[in-house]
Tab-separated table of C-alpha atoms and ligand atoms in Angstrom:
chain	number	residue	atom	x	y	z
T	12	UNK	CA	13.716	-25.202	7.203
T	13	UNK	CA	12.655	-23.793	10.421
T	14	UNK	CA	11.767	-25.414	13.606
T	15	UNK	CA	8.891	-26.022	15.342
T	16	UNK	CA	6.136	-23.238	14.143
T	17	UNK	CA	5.135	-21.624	16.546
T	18	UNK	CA	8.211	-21.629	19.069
T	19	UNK	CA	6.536	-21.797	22.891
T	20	UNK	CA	7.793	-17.711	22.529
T	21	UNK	CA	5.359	-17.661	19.739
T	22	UNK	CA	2.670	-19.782	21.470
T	23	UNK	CA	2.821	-17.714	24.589
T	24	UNK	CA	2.120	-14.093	22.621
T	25	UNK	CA	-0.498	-15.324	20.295
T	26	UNK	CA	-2.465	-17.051	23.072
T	27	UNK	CA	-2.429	-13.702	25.146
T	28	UNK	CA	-3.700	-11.841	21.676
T	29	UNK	CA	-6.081	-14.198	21.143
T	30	UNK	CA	-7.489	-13.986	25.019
T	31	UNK	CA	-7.251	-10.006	25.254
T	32	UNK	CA	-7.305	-8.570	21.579
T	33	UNK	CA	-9.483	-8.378	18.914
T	34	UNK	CA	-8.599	-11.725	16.769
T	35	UNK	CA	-8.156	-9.433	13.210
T	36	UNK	CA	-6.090	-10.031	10.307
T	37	UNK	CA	-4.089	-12.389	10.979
T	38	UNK	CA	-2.941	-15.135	8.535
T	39	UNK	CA	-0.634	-17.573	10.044
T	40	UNK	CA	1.832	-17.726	13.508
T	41	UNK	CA	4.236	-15.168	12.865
T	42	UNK	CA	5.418	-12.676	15.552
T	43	UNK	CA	7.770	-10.749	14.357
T	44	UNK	CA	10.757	-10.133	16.719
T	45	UNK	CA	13.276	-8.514	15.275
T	46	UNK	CA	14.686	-7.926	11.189
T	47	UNK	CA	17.831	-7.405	9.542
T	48	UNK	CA	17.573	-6.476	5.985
T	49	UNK	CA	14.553	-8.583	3.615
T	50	UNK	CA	14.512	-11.219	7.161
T	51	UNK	CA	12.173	-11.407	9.876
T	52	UNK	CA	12.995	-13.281	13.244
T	53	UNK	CA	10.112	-14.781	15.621
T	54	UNK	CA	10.872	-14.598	19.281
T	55	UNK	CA	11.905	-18.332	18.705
T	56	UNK	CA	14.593	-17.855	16.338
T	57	UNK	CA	13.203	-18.800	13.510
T	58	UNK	CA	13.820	-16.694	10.548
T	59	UNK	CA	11.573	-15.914	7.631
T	60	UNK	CA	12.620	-14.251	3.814
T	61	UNK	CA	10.187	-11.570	3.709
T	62	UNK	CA	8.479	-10.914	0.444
T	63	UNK	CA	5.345	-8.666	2.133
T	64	UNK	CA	7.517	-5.546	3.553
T	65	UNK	CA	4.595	-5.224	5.773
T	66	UNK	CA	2.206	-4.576	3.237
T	67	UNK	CA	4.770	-2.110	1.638
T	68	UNK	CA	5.155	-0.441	5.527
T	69	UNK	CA	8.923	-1.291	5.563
T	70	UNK	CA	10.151	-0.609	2.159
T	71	UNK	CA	14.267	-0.789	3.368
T	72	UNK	CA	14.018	-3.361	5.482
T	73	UNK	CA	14.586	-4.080	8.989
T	74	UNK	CA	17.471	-2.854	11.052
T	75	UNK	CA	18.923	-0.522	8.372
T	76	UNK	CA	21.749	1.011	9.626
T	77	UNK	CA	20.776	4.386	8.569
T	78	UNK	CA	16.999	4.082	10.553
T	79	UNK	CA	19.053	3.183	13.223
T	80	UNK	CA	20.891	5.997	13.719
T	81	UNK	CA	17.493	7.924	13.482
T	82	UNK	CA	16.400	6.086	16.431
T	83	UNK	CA	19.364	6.511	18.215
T	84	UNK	CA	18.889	9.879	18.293
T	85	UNK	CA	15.522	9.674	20.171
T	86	UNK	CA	16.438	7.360	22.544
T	87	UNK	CA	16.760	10.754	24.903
T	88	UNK	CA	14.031	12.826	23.486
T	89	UNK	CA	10.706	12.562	25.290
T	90	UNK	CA	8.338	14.482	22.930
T	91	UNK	CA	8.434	12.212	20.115
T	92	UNK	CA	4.705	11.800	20.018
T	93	UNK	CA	3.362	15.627	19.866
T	94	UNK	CA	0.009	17.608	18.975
T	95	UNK	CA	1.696	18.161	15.261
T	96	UNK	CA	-0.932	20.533	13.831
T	97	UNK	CA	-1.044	22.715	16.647
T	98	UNK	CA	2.769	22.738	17.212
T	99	UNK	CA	5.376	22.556	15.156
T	100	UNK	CA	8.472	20.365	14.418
T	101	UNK	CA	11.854	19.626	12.512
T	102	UNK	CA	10.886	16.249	11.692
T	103	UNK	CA	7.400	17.887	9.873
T	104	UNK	CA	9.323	20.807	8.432
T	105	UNK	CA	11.881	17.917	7.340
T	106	UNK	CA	9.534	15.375	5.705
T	107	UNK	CA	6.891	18.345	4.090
T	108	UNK	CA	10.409	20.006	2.268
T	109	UNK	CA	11.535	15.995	1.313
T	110	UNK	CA	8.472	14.595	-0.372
T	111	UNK	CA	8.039	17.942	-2.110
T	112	UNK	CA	11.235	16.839	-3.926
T	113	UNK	CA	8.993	13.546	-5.441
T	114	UNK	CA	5.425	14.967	-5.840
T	115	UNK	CA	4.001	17.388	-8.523
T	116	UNK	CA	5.344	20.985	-8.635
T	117	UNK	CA	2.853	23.144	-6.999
T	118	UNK	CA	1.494	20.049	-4.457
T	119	UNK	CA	1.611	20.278	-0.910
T	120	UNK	CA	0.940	17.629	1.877
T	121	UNK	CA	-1.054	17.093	5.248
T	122	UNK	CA	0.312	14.430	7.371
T	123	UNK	CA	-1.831	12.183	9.304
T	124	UNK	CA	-1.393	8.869	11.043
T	125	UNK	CA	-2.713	5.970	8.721
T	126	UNK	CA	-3.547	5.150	4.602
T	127	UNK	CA	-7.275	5.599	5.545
T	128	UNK	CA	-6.984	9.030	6.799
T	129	UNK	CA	-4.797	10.031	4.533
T	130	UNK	CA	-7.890	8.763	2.148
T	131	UNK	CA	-10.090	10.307	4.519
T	132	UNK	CA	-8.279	13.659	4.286
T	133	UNK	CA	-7.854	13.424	0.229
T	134	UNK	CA	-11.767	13.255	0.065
T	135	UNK	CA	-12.300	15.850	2.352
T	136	UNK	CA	-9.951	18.401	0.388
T	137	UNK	CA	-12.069	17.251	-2.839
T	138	UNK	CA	-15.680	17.909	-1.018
T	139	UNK	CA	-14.288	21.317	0.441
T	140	UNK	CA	-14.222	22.634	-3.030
T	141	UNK	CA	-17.341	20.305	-4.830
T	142	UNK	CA	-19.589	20.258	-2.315
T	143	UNK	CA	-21.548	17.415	-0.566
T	144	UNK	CA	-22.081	15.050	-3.858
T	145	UNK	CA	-21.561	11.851	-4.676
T	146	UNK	CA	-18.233	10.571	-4.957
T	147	UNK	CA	-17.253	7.586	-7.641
T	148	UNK	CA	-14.792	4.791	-7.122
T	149	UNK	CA	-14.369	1.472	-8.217
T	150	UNK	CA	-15.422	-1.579	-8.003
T	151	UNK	CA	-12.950	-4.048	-6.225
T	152	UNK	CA	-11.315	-0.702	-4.849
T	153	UNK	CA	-10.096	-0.702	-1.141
T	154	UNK	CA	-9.290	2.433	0.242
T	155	UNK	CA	-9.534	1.728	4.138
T	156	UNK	CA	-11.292	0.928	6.905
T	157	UNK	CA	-12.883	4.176	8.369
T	158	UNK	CA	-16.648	5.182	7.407
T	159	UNK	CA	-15.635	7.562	4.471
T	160	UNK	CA	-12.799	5.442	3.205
T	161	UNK	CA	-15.132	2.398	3.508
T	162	UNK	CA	-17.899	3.992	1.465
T	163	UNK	CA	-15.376	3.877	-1.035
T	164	UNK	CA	-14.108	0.485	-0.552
T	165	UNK	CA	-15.745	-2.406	-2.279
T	166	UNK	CA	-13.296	-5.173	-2.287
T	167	UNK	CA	-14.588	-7.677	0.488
T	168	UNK	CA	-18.243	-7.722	1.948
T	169	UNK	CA	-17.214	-8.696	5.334
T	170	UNK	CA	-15.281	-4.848	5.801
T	171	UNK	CA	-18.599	-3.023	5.081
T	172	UNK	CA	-21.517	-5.238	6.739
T	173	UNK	CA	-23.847	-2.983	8.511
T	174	UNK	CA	-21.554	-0.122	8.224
T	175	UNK	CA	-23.875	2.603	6.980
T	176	UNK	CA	-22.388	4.447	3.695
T	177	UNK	CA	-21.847	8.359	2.121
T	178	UNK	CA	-23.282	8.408	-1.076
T	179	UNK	CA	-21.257	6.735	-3.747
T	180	UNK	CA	-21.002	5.628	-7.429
T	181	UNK	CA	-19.011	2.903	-8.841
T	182	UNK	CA	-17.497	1.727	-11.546
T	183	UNK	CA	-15.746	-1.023	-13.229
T	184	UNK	CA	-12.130	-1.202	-12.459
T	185	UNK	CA	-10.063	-1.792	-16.223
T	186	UNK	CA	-7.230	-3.929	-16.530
T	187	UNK	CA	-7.651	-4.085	-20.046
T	188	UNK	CA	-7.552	-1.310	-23.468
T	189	UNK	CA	-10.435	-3.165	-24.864
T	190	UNK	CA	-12.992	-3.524	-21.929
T	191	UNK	CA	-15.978	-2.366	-23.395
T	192	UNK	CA	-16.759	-0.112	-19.979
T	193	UNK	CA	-13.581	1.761	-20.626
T	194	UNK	CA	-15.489	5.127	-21.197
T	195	UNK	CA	-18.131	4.439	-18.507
T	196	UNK	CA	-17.364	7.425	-16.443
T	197	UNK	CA	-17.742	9.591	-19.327
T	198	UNK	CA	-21.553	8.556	-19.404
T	199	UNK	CA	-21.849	9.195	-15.688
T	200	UNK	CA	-19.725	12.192	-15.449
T	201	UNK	CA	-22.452	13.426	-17.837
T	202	UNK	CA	-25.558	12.037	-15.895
T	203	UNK	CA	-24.413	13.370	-12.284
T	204	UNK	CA	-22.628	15.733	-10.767
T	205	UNK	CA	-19.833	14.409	-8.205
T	206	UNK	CA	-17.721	15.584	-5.908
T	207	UNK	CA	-14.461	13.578	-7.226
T	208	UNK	CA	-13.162	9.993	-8.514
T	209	UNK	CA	-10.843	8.002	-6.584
T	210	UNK	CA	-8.593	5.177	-7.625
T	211	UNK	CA	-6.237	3.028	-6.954
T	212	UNK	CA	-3.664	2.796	-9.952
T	213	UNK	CA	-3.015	-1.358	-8.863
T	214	UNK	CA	-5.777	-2.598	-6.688
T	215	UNK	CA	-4.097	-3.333	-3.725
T	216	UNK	CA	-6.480	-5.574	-1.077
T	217	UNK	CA	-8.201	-6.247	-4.319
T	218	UNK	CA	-6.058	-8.698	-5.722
T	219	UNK	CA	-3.109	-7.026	-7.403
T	220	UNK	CA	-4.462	-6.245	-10.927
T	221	UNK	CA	-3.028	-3.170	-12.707
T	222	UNK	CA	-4.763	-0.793	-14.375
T	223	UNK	CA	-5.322	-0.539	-17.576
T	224	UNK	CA	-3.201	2.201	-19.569
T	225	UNK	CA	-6.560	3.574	-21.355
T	226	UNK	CA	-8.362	3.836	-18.385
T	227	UNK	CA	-6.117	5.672	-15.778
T	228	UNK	CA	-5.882	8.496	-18.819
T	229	UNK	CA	-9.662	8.335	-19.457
T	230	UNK	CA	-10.050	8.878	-16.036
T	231	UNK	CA	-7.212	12.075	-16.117
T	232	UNK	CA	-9.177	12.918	-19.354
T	233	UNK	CA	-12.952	12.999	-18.109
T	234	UNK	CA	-12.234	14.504	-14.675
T	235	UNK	CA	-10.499	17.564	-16.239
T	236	UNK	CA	-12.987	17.595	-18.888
T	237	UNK	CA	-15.929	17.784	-16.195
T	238	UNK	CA	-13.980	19.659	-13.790
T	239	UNK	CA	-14.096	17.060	-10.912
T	240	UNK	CA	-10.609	16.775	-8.814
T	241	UNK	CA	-9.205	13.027	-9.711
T	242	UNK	CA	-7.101	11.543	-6.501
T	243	UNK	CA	-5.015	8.387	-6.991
T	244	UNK	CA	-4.760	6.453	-3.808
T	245	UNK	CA	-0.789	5.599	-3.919
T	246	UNK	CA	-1.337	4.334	0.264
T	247	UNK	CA	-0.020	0.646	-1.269
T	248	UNK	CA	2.111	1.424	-4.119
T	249	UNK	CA	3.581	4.871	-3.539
T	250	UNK	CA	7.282	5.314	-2.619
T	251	UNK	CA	9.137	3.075	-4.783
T	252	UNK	CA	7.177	-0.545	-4.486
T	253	UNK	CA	6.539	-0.264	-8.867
T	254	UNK	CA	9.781	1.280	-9.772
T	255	UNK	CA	8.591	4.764	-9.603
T	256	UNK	CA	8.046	6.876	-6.692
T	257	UNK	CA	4.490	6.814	-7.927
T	258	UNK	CA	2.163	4.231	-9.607
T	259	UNK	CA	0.463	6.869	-11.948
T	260	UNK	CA	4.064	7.911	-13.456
T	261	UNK	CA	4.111	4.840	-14.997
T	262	UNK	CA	1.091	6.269	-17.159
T	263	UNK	CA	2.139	9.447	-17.822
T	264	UNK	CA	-0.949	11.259	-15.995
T	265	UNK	CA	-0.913	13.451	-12.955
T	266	UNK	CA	-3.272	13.188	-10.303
T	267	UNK	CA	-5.266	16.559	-8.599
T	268	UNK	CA	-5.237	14.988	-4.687
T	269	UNK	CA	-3.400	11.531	-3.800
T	270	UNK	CA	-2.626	9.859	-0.485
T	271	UNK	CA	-0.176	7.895	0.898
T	272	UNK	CA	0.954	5.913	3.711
T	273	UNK	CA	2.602	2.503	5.070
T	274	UNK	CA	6.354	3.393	3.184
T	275	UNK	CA	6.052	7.135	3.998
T	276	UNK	CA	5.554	5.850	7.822
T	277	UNK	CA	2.864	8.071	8.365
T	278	UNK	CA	0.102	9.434	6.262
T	279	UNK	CA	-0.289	11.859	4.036
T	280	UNK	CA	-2.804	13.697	1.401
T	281	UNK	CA	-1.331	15.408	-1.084
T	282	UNK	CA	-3.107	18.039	-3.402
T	283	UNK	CA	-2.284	20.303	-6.187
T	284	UNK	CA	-2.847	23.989	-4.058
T	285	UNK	CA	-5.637	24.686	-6.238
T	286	UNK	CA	-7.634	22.487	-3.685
T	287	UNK	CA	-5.964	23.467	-0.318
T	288	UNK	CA	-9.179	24.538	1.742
T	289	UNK	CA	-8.745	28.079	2.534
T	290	UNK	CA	-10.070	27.710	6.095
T	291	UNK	CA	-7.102	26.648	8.623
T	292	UNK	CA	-9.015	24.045	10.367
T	293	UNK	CA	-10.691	22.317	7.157
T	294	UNK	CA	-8.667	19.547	8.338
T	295	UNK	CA	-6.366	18.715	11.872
T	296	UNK	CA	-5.629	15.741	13.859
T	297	UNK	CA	-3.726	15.718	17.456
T	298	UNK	CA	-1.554	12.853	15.296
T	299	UNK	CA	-1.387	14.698	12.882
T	300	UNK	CA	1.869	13.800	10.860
T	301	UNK	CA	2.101	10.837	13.801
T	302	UNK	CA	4.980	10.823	16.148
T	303	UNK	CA	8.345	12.765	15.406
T	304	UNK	CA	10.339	9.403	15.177
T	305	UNK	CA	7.425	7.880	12.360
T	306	UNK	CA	8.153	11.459	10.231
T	307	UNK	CA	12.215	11.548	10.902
T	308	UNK	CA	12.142	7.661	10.014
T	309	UNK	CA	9.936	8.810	7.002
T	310	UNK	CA	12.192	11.313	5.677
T	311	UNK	CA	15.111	8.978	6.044
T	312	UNK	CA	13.299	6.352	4.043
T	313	UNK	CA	12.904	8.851	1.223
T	314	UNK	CA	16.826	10.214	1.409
T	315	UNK	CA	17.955	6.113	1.416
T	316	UNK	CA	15.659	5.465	-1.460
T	317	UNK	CA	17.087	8.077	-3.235
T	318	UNK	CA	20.982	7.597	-2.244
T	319	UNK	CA	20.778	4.062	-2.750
T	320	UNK	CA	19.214	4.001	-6.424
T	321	UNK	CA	16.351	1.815	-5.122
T	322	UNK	CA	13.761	2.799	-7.858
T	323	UNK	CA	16.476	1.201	-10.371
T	324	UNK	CA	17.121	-2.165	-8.093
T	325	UNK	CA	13.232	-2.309	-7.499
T	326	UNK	CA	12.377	-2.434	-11.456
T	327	UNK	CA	15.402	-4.656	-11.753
T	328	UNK	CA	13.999	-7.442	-9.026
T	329	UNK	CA	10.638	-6.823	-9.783
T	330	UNK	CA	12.134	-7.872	-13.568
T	331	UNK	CA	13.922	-10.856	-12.408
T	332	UNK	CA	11.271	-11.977	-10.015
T	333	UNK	CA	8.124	-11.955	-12.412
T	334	UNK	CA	10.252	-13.623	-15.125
T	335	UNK	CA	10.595	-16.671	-12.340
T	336	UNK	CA	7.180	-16.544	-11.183
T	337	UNK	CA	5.568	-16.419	-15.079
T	338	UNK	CA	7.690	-19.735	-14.995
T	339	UNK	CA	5.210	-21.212	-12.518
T	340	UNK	CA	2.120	-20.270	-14.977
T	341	UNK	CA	0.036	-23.392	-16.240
T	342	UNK	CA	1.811	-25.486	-13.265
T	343	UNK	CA	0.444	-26.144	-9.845
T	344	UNK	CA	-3.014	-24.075	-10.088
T	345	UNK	CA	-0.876	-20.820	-11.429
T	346	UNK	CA	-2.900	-19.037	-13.803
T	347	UNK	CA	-1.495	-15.295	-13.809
T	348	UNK	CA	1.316	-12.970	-12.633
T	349	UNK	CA	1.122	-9.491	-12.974
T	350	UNK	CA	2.545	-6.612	-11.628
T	351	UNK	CA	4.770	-3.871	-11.702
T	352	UNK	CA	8.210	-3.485	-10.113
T	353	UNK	CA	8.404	-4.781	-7.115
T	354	UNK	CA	4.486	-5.064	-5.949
T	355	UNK	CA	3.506	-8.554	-8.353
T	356	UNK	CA	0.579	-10.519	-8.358
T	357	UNK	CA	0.492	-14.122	-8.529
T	358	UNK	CA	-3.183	-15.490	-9.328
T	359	UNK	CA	-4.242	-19.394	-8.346
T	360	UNK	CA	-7.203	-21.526	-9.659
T	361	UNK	CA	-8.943	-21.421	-6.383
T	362	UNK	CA	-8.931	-19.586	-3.085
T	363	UNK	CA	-8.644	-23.115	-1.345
T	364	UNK	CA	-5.115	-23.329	-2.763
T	365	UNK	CA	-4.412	-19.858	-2.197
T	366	UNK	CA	-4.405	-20.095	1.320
T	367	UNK	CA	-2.654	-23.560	1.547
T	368	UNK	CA	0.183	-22.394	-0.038
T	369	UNK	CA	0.617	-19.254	2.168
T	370	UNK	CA	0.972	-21.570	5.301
T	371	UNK	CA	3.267	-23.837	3.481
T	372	UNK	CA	5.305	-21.176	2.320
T	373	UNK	CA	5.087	-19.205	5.443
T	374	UNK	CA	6.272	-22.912	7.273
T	375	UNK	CA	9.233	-23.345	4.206
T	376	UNK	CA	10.331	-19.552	5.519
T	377	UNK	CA	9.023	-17.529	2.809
T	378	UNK	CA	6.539	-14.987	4.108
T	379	UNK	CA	3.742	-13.792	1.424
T	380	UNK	CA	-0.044	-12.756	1.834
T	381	UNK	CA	-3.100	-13.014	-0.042
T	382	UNK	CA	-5.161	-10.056	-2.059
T	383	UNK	CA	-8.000	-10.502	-3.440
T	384	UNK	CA	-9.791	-13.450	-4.036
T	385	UNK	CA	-7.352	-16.112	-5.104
T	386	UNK	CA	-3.959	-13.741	-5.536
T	387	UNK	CA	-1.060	-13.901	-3.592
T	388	UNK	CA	0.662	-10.271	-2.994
T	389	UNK	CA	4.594	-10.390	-3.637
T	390	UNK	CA	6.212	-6.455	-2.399
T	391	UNK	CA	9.584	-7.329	-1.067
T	392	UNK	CA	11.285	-4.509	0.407
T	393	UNK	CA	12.892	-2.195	-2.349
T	394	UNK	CA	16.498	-3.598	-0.945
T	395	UNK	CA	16.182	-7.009	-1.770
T	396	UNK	CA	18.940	-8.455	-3.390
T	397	UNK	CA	19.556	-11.230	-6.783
T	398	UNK	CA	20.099	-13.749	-4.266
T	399	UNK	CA	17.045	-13.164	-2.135
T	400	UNK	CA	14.940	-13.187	-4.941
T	401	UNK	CA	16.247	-16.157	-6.644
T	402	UNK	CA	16.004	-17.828	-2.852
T	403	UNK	CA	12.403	-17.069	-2.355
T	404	UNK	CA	11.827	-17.903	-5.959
T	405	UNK	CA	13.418	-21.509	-5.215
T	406	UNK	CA	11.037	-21.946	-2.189
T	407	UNK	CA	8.277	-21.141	-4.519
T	408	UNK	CA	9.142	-23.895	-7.116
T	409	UNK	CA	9.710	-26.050	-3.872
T	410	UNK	CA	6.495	-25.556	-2.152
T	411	UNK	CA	3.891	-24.952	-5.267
T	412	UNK	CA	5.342	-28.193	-6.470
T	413	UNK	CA	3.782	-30.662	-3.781
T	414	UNK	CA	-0.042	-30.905	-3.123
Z	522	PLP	C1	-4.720	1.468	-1.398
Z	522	PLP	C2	-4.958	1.549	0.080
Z	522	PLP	N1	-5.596	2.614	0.585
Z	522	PLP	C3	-5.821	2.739	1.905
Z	522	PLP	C4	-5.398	1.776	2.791
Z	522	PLP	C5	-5.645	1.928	4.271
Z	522	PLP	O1	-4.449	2.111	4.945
Z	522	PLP	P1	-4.359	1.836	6.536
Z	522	PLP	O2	-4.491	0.369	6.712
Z	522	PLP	O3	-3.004	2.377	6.922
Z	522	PLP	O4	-5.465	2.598	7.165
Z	522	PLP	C6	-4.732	0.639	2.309
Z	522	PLP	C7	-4.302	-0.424	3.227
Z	522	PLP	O5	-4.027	-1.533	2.867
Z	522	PLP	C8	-4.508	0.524	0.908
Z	522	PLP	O6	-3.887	-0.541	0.389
């Protein structure tokens, strides 16, 4: 059990936020100090099991040994933050030649500094080749938080209020074989011409629900069938979190254009060369591929993930863990986990609860967030070991036991 939450160390940093910042996101009175492995520190010394990752942004951890050698290495090097699309670097050269080891044969990338512009930068690639159409995405889809990802975006009103939108179709989002609007993109593929479809493969901010197997290949199917480019947004689940580098291996279909972000460390669109613009400035950024450190700490994430086997131990906590949680299903306001791998779902009655029990747990040391309306998002970092799990698992039963 930790001590008094928050420390005066605490107090002191979220009262200057709160005075000078823009009051965002922010769930409950963590500030995160310092990390060694799946544990957070405050500036107060309390210490948290983390089963967030950052939203997926630090899938090995904190402190790992071999990151920290990385940043060693830049403690002397001034030019780690660079103009890198008009010059070039290692650490680019580095990460491009890496994640070409994980994507599709004959895919290249375009780095970029967050998820939504590597969204933005997906969508862009698609319209270069299209045309200015419509583009269709789903409902309960979030793909970020600038204009063109927001179009796209759908999964809370209070991201898009008064934000004007480019023009945009949507459809429903299957988690199941047998939802009778399975094949509804057929019918509008046939009714409209658009300028791509874009997915998540799990809705992420959405609330953790997994596609449906039938409708990630109806989507491959009717987008090649109609010639429109299909991009998966992988920004939340790419890079390990599901067992698989990649969501959408798990179904056996290949995207045209994807992004990604938050594990990678910086962002990136990715696109089968068929869609590469064939103008050189289609697409830049002064950022672009973020700072040298984000894309050497990036390309180190990849070589650990690989070294260490961390697909196999995600698949094989993600196992452990949703066998515990399903446990907790009919009990306490439970009514569904889902998931896959590592990134799991766990679904309450009511949003009321919902956000109880992420302060309790958060005050019993367990950190977790919400998705979605009444979820709670579990995506531990891909290191986390029996013991961690079966100790966050415990506070669970601990917490979701008392009212
Ligand atoms: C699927 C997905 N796409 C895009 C984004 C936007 O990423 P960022 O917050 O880095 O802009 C997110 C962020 O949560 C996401 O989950």
């Amino acid at each position: 059990m930790n001590k008094k939450i928050p420390g005066p160390n605490s107090k002191r940093i979220i009262d200057t936020m709160r005075k000078y910042a823009y009051d965002s996101t922010f769930v409950y009175p963590l500030v995160i100090a310092n990390g060694h492995d799946c544990i957070i520190e405050d500036p107060d010394g309390n210490k948290f099991l983390d089963f967030t990752s950052n939203i997926g942004a630090c899938p090995i951890g904190y402190s790992h040994p071999d990151i920290m050698e990385v940043l060693a290495e830049y403690s002397t090097n001034g030019t780690h933050k660079i103009a890198g699309q008009d010059f070039y670097s290692k650490e680019h050269a580095d990460l491009a030649e890496i994640i070409s080891t994980i994507i599709p044969r004959n895919f290249k990338a375009f780095f970029i500094n967050s998820g939504a512009e590597a969204v933005e930068n997906s969508i862009k690639i698609a319209y270069r080749k299209m045309g200015p159409l419509p583009g269709v995405s789903c409902l309960g889809a979030f793909h970020g938080r600038t204009l063109g990802a927001l179009s796209f975006t759908s999964s809370r009103p209070v991201h898009k209020y008064n934000f004007p939108e480019i023009p945009v179709k949507r459809i429903k989002f299957c988690t199941n074989d047998n939802d009778p609007e399975i094949n509804a993109l057929e019918s509008l593929l046939k009714e409209n011409k658009v300028a791509f479809i874009l997915t998540e493969v799990i809705q992420g901010e959405g609330g953790y629900y997994v596609a449906s197997k039938k409708f990630i290949r109806n989507l491959r199917k009717y987008a090649t069938q109609y010639g429109v480019p299909l991009i998966l947004d992988e920004v939340q689940s790419g890079l390990g979190h599901t067992g698989k580098w990649w969501a959408f291996e798990h179904y056996g279909v290949t995207p045209d254009i994807m992004s990604t972000a938050k594990a990678l460390q910086v962002g990136a669109a990715i696109y089968n060369k068929k869609f590469e613009p064939s103008d050189r400035s289609a697409l830049s950024s002064t950022w672009g591929g973020g700072s040298r450190i984000d894309m050497a700490v990036g390309t180190k994430t990849i070589h650990v993930i690989k070294r260490d086997k961390l697909l196999e131990n995600a698949t094989k906590m993600g196992n452990i863990l949703k066998r515990g949680l399903q446990e907790l299903v009919g009990k306490k306001g439970v009514v569904d986990v889902r998931g896959l791998g590592l990134m799991i779902g766990l679904e309450f009655d009511t949003k009321i609860r919902r956000e109880k029990k992420i302060v309790k747990l958060f005050r019993n040391g367990l950190l977790t967030l919400g998705a979605g309306q009444k979820s709670l998002r579990i995506i531990p970092p891909l290191v986390i070991t029996k013991e961690q799990v079966e100790q966050g698992l415990s506070i669970m039963n601990q917490v979701l036991s008392r009212d």
